[in-house]
Amino acid sequence: LAPILLHFLYSTATPYTTLPSVLLLGPPGAGKTALTTLFERGPLDLPLAKTHTSQVPSAIELSINSDDPSSASYKTNLDEAGATAKKFLLVDTPGHPKLRASSLAHLNSAEPTIKSSLVSDGGAKSKIKAVVFMVDAAALADGDALPSTAEYLYDVLLTLQKRFHSRNGSRAPASMPVLVAANKLDLFTALPAALVKSNLEAELGRIRAARSKGLLDSGVGQDDLAAGEEGDWLGGDGSEKFSFAQMMEFDVDVDVIGGSVTGDGPGAEKWWKWIGERV
Ligand code: GDP
């Protein structure tokens, strides 16, 4: 009987592959691996796992209190608390510029999915429910990291914007929430979240202007720009300044929230709650 019972338990267990995913993006060194380790293990009193150097995304399975995600903490042991757990995958991606295209490719459809064979051998796909774009708020403070960070974020947001137009029959694509997680706020040199937001918006605006100028210089006329090439213009038309709010038009809802993974800072609770409300 035991093997039959075991088989039964096995086959009725929720397969890994149907869990929804949260995609973790961002430049190298932002703290993605540290965050993954924190959520997986709880408060970090052990040495951190090594940074993610592999070329493929890695995923971990996490649980959140589905009775009340807003009151949940990643520090709570859900089994002990007797709470109903909602499970999801946090998919950490390599931040290296050469590997970004494959991370972005996952977002490039009306119903973004990621192959869960990353996690198990099943061929099924996991639905991406939200994107967390992690940035190093201390590195952004000295300005050097701003252009490259914004460049990556621009491509993420533009991919999601283009996705808005890729309809599946008459159904509009599901909205995609994006959390810009301003990390390392334990460091006194780090920019506060409000400045991370405004600096990124200003830089995204600069990139947008530069890219459309590039198109003009390359011989694409104003009329062509208006007609077809506006596909590369991030955010709403006719606005001089870029703001994240312009992404709402494409059902891309961007929040910028500060936090820290290590050190004596604000911690990661707000990010955890944000995720919990969206999986
Ligand atoms: P990844 O490349 O995005 O995966 O970045 P890692 O997780 O490897 O982190 C890069 C470095 O930043 C490591 O040395 C981490 O210890 C450090 N780090 C991560 N989060 C924080 C934080 O909140 N505060 C500080 N001070 N350092 C952090």
Short mmCIF file of C-alpha atoms and ligand atoms in Angstrom, two decimals:
data_model
loop_
_atom_site.label_atom_id
_atom_site.label_comp_id
_atom_site.label_asym_id
_atom_site.label_seq_id
_atom_site.Cartn_x
_atom_site.Cartn_y
_atom_site.Cartn_z
CA LEU A 1 0.00 0.00 0.00
CA ALA A 2 2.78 2.42 0.89
CA PRO A 3 4.12 2.83 -2.66
CA ILE A 4 0.60 3.38 -3.98
CA LEU A 5 -0.07 5.97 -1.32
CA LEU A 6 3.21 7.63 -2.05
CA HIS A 7 2.43 7.69 -5.74
CA PHE A 8 -0.98 9.17 -4.98
CA LEU A 9 0.52 11.91 -2.83
CA TYR A 10 3.05 12.63 -5.48
CA SER A 11 0.60 12.93 -8.29
CA THR A 12 -1.82 15.16 -6.42
CA ALA A 13 0.83 17.52 -5.12
CA THR A 14 0.74 20.88 -6.89
CA PRO A 15 3.33 20.63 -9.60
CA TYR A 16 6.06 23.23 -9.41
CA THR A 17 5.42 24.27 -12.90
CA THR A 18 2.01 25.84 -12.41
CA LEU A 19 3.14 28.35 -9.81
CA PRO A 20 3.17 32.00 -10.88
CA SER A 21 6.50 33.81 -11.11
CA VAL A 22 7.98 37.12 -10.14
CA LEU A 23 10.87 38.07 -12.40
CA LEU A 24 13.86 39.68 -10.69
CA LEU A 25 15.85 41.96 -13.01
CA GLY A 26 18.51 44.60 -12.57
CA PRO A 27 22.16 45.43 -13.20
CA PRO A 28 24.92 43.27 -11.73
CA GLY A 29 25.76 44.11 -8.13
CA ALA A 30 22.33 45.54 -7.30
CA GLY A 31 21.68 42.83 -4.72
CA LYS A 32 19.45 40.35 -6.56
CA THR A 33 21.25 37.29 -5.26
CA ALA A 34 21.31 38.75 -1.77
CA LEU A 35 17.55 39.37 -1.90
CA THR A 36 16.83 35.88 -3.18
CA THR A 37 18.88 34.43 -0.34
CA LEU A 38 17.18 36.65 2.21
CA PHE A 39 13.68 35.62 1.13
CA GLU A 40 14.67 32.00 0.98
CA ARG A 41 16.38 31.80 4.33
CA GLY A 42 15.05 34.66 6.42
CA PRO A 43 17.27 37.24 8.13
CA LEU A 44 20.83 36.94 6.97
CA ASP A 45 23.08 35.98 9.80
CA LEU A 46 24.88 33.50 7.58
CA PRO A 47 27.32 34.52 4.85
CA LEU A 48 25.62 35.44 1.60
CA ALA A 49 25.44 33.10 -1.31
CA LYS A 50 27.77 33.97 -4.10
CA THR A 51 26.46 36.35 -6.70
CA HIS A 52 24.60 34.85 -9.61
CA THR A 53 27.24 34.14 -12.21
CA SER A 54 25.49 31.44 -14.16
CA GLN A 55 24.08 32.24 -17.56
CA VAL A 56 20.57 31.06 -16.95
CA PRO A 57 17.90 32.31 -14.56
CA SER A 58 17.58 30.43 -11.31
CA ALA A 59 14.34 30.21 -9.39
CA ILE A 60 13.35 29.59 -5.81
CA GLU A 61 9.95 28.70 -4.45
CA LEU A 62 8.53 31.03 -1.82
CA SER A 63 5.33 31.12 0.21
CA ILE A 64 3.36 34.10 1.34
CA ASN A 65 0.42 34.28 3.71
CA SER A 66 -2.50 34.37 1.33
CA ASP A 67 -5.02 35.20 4.06
CA ASP A 68 -3.50 38.63 4.36
CA PRO A 69 -0.47 39.30 2.18
CA SER A 70 -0.22 42.85 3.48
CA SER A 71 0.48 41.66 7.00
CA ALA A 72 2.78 38.88 5.92
CA SER A 73 6.47 38.90 6.62
CA TYR A 74 9.12 36.79 4.97
CA LYS A 75 10.39 36.24 8.50
CA THR A 76 7.24 34.39 9.53
CA ASN A 77 7.40 30.64 9.47
CA LEU A 78 4.14 29.96 7.68
CA ASP A 79 3.93 26.34 8.76
CA GLU A 80 4.20 27.30 12.42
CA ALA A 81 1.76 30.15 11.99
CA GLY A 82 -0.74 27.71 10.50
CA ALA A 83 -1.49 30.18 7.74
CA THR A 84 -2.67 29.44 4.23
CA ALA A 85 0.34 29.77 2.03
CA LYS A 86 0.35 31.11 -1.48
CA LYS A 87 3.31 29.85 -3.41
CA PHE A 88 5.22 31.52 -6.18
CA LEU A 89 8.59 31.43 -7.86
CA LEU A 90 11.13 34.21 -7.59
CA VAL A 91 13.20 34.00 -10.75
CA ASP A 92 16.62 35.61 -10.47
CA THR A 93 18.14 36.53 -13.82
CA PRO A 94 21.75 37.24 -14.76
CA GLY A 95 22.27 41.01 -14.92
CA HIS A 96 25.18 40.94 -17.34
CA PRO A 97 24.41 43.16 -20.36
CA LYS A 98 25.10 40.38 -22.86
CA LEU A 99 22.49 38.16 -21.25
CA ARG A 100 19.74 40.73 -20.87
CA ALA A 101 18.04 40.03 -24.15
CA SER A 102 17.07 36.57 -22.98
CA SER A 103 15.66 37.97 -19.73
CA LEU A 104 13.62 40.49 -21.69
CA ALA A 105 12.42 37.88 -24.15
CA HIS A 106 10.33 36.39 -21.35
CA LEU A 107 8.31 39.60 -21.09
CA ASN A 108 7.77 39.98 -24.77
CA SER A 109 4.31 38.47 -25.17
CA ALA A 110 0.73 39.21 -24.24
CA GLU A 111 0.83 36.57 -21.52
CA PRO A 112 4.42 36.59 -20.31
CA THR A 113 5.59 33.21 -19.14
CA ILE A 114 8.83 31.59 -18.20
CA LYS A 115 9.76 27.97 -18.64
CA SER A 116 9.68 26.22 -15.35
CA SER A 117 12.10 23.64 -16.58
CA LEU A 118 14.45 26.13 -14.96
CA VAL A 119 13.19 24.73 -11.72
CA SER A 120 12.12 21.22 -12.46
CA ASP A 121 12.22 19.06 -15.53
CA GLY A 122 8.63 19.70 -16.48
CA GLY A 123 7.99 21.50 -19.73
CA ALA A 124 5.16 23.66 -18.39
CA LYS A 125 5.33 27.41 -18.21
CA SER A 126 4.89 29.69 -15.27
CA LYS A 127 2.95 32.92 -15.65
CA ILE A 128 4.92 36.08 -14.82
CA LYS A 129 2.79 38.18 -12.48
CA ALA A 130 5.19 41.01 -11.64
CA VAL A 131 8.66 42.37 -12.31
CA VAL A 132 11.08 43.53 -9.63
CA PHE A 133 13.84 45.72 -11.04
CA MET A 134 16.53 46.09 -8.42
CA VAL A 135 18.94 49.03 -8.37
CA ASP A 136 21.90 49.97 -6.18
CA ALA A 137 20.86 53.31 -4.65
CA ALA A 138 24.40 53.90 -3.38
CA ALA A 139 25.95 53.40 -6.82
CA LEU A 140 23.31 55.71 -8.32
CA ALA A 141 24.39 58.46 -5.91
CA ASP A 142 27.70 59.10 -7.65
CA GLY A 143 26.09 59.22 -11.07
CA ASP A 144 28.33 56.68 -12.80
CA ALA A 145 25.84 53.84 -12.57
CA LEU A 146 22.86 55.95 -13.64
CA PRO A 147 23.18 55.73 -17.46
CA SER A 148 23.69 51.96 -17.59
CA THR A 149 20.98 51.24 -15.00
CA ALA A 150 18.50 53.50 -16.80
CA GLU A 151 19.43 51.97 -20.15
CA TYR A 152 18.44 48.51 -18.88
CA LEU A 153 15.25 49.82 -17.25
CA TYR A 154 14.36 51.61 -20.50
CA ASP A 155 14.52 48.32 -22.37
CA VAL A 156 12.43 46.55 -19.74
CA LEU A 157 9.72 49.22 -19.82
CA LEU A 158 9.77 49.49 -23.60
CA THR A 159 9.35 45.73 -23.90
CA LEU A 160 6.32 45.89 -21.60
CA GLN A 161 4.92 48.86 -23.51
CA LYS A 162 5.20 47.08 -26.85
CA ARG A 163 3.61 44.04 -25.30
CA PHE A 164 0.54 46.14 -24.62
CA HIS A 165 -0.16 46.22 -28.34
CA SER A 166 0.27 42.50 -28.86
CA ARG A 167 -3.26 41.35 -28.39
CA ASN A 168 -4.39 37.83 -28.03
CA GLY A 169 -7.63 37.97 -29.98
CA SER A 170 -9.77 40.66 -28.41
CA ARG A 171 -8.23 40.25 -25.01
CA ALA A 172 -5.90 43.01 -23.89
CA PRO A 173 -2.73 41.74 -22.25
CA ALA A 174 -2.82 41.50 -18.48
CA SER A 175 -1.33 44.50 -16.72
CA MET A 176 2.21 44.15 -15.48
CA PRO A 177 3.25 45.72 -12.19
CA VAL A 178 6.89 46.78 -11.90
CA LEU A 179 8.67 47.43 -8.62
CA VAL A 180 11.86 49.46 -8.78
CA ALA A 181 13.51 48.26 -5.59
CA ALA A 182 16.00 50.93 -4.46
CA ASN A 183 18.44 48.76 -2.54
CA LYS A 184 21.28 49.42 -0.07
CA LEU A 185 19.50 52.18 1.83
CA ASP A 186 21.44 51.05 4.89
CA LEU A 187 24.39 52.97 3.41
CA PHE A 188 24.38 56.66 4.30
CA THR A 189 25.69 57.47 0.82
CA ALA A 190 22.62 55.90 -0.83
CA LEU A 191 20.03 58.09 -2.54
CA PRO A 192 16.60 58.05 -0.88
CA ALA A 193 13.87 56.34 -2.93
CA ALA A 194 12.32 59.65 -4.04
CA LEU A 195 15.63 60.73 -5.59
CA VAL A 196 16.22 57.31 -7.14
CA LYS A 197 12.84 57.79 -8.79
CA SER A 198 13.43 61.32 -10.08
CA ASN A 199 17.00 60.59 -11.23
CA LEU A 200 15.85 57.51 -13.13
CA GLU A 201 12.94 59.42 -14.69
CA ALA A 202 15.27 62.21 -15.83
CA GLU A 203 17.75 59.74 -17.30
CA LEU A 204 15.01 57.73 -19.03
CA GLY A 205 13.83 61.01 -20.55
CA ARG A 206 17.37 61.70 -21.80
CA ILE A 207 17.62 58.23 -23.33
CA ARG A 208 14.25 58.67 -24.98
CA ALA A 209 15.31 61.97 -26.54
CA ALA A 210 18.65 60.55 -27.66
CA ARG A 211 17.07 57.49 -29.24
CA SER A 212 14.49 59.47 -31.19
CA LYS A 213 17.21 61.87 -32.32
CA GLY A 214 19.22 58.85 -33.42
CA LEU A 215 16.29 57.77 -35.57
CA LEU A 216 15.98 61.23 -37.09
CA ASP A 217 19.71 61.39 -37.82
CA SER A 218 19.55 58.02 -39.49
CA GLY A 219 17.17 59.44 -42.07
CA VAL A 220 13.83 58.43 -40.62
CA GLY A 221 11.64 61.48 -41.25
CA GLN A 222 9.34 63.16 -38.75
CA ASP A 223 6.36 61.71 -40.57
CA ASP A 224 7.75 58.21 -40.35
CA LEU A 225 8.40 58.76 -36.69
CA ALA A 226 4.82 59.77 -36.14
CA ALA A 227 3.55 56.94 -38.31
CA GLY A 228 5.39 53.88 -37.19
CA GLU A 229 8.62 54.47 -35.37
CA GLU A 230 6.88 55.80 -32.28
CA GLY A 231 7.08 52.20 -31.17
CA ASP A 232 10.43 53.01 -29.63
CA TRP A 233 9.23 56.09 -27.80
CA LEU A 234 8.80 55.25 -24.14
CA GLY A 235 5.68 56.58 -22.43
CA GLY A 236 2.97 58.90 -23.68
CA ASP A 237 3.29 61.19 -26.67
CA GLY A 238 3.78 64.90 -26.51
CA SER A 239 5.32 64.97 -23.08
CA GLU A 240 8.67 66.65 -22.73
CA LYS A 241 9.56 65.02 -19.44
CA PHE A 242 9.36 61.34 -18.84
CA SER A 243 7.63 60.09 -15.71
CA PHE A 244 6.78 56.58 -14.60
CA ALA A 245 3.14 57.63 -14.44
CA GLN A 246 3.14 57.78 -18.26
CA MET A 247 3.49 54.01 -18.30
CA MET A 248 -0.02 53.63 -16.85
CA GLU A 249 -1.35 54.24 -20.34
CA PHE A 250 0.11 50.85 -21.26
CA ASP A 251 -1.06 49.13 -18.09
CA VAL A 252 2.46 49.16 -16.67
CA ASP A 253 2.23 50.29 -13.08
CA VAL A 254 5.62 51.36 -11.68
CA ASP A 255 6.36 51.77 -7.97
CA VAL A 256 9.70 52.86 -6.53
CA ILE A 257 10.27 51.60 -2.99
CA GLY A 258 13.44 51.82 -0.93
CA GLY A 259 14.87 49.06 1.23
CA SER A 260 17.92 47.06 2.15
CA VAL A 261 18.92 43.43 2.20
CA THR A 262 21.91 43.64 4.52
CA GLY A 263 23.09 46.05 7.18
CA ASP A 264 21.09 48.22 9.50
CA GLY A 265 18.56 49.71 7.12
CA PRO A 266 14.84 49.76 6.33
CA GLY A 267 14.91 46.05 5.42
CA ALA A 268 12.98 44.21 2.73
CA GLU A 269 9.49 43.98 4.25
CA LYS A 270 7.92 46.56 1.96
CA TRP A 271 9.14 44.74 -1.11
CA TRP A 272 7.83 41.45 0.24
CA LYS A 273 4.40 42.98 0.84
CA TRP A 274 4.39 44.51 -2.62
CA ILE A 275 5.10 41.11 -4.14
CA GLY A 276 2.58 39.36 -1.91
CA GLU A 277 -0.20 41.64 -3.10
CA ARG A 278 0.55 40.79 -6.73
CA VAL A 279 1.13 37.04 -6.91
P1 GDP B 1 23.52 40.79 -7.90
O1 GDP B 1 24.63 40.85 -8.89
O2 GDP B 1 22.41 41.74 -8.27
O3 GDP B 1 23.00 39.41 -7.65
O4 GDP B 1 24.11 41.38 -6.54
P2 GDP B 1 24.55 40.59 -5.20
O5 GDP B 1 23.37 40.04 -4.51
O6 GDP B 1 25.65 39.67 -5.53
O7 GDP B 1 25.09 41.81 -4.33
C1 GDP B 1 26.22 42.57 -4.72
C2 GDP B 1 26.90 43.11 -3.49
O8 GDP B 1 26.07 44.04 -2.80
C3 GDP B 1 27.25 42.03 -2.47
O9 GDP B 1 28.52 42.30 -1.95
C4 GDP B 1 26.18 42.19 -1.40
O10 GDP B 1 26.64 41.80 -0.13
C5 GDP B 1 25.94 43.69 -1.45
N1 GDP B 1 24.58 44.05 -0.98
C6 GDP B 1 23.41 43.49 -1.36
N2 GDP B 1 22.38 44.07 -0.73
C7 GDP B 1 22.91 45.03 0.08
C8 GDP B 1 22.33 46.01 0.98
O11 GDP B 1 21.12 46.10 1.19
N3 GDP B 1 23.21 46.84 1.60
C9 GDP B 1 24.57 46.77 1.40
N4 GDP B 1 25.32 47.62 2.09
N5 GDP B 1 25.13 45.87 0.57
C10 GDP B 1 24.31 45.01 -0.10
#
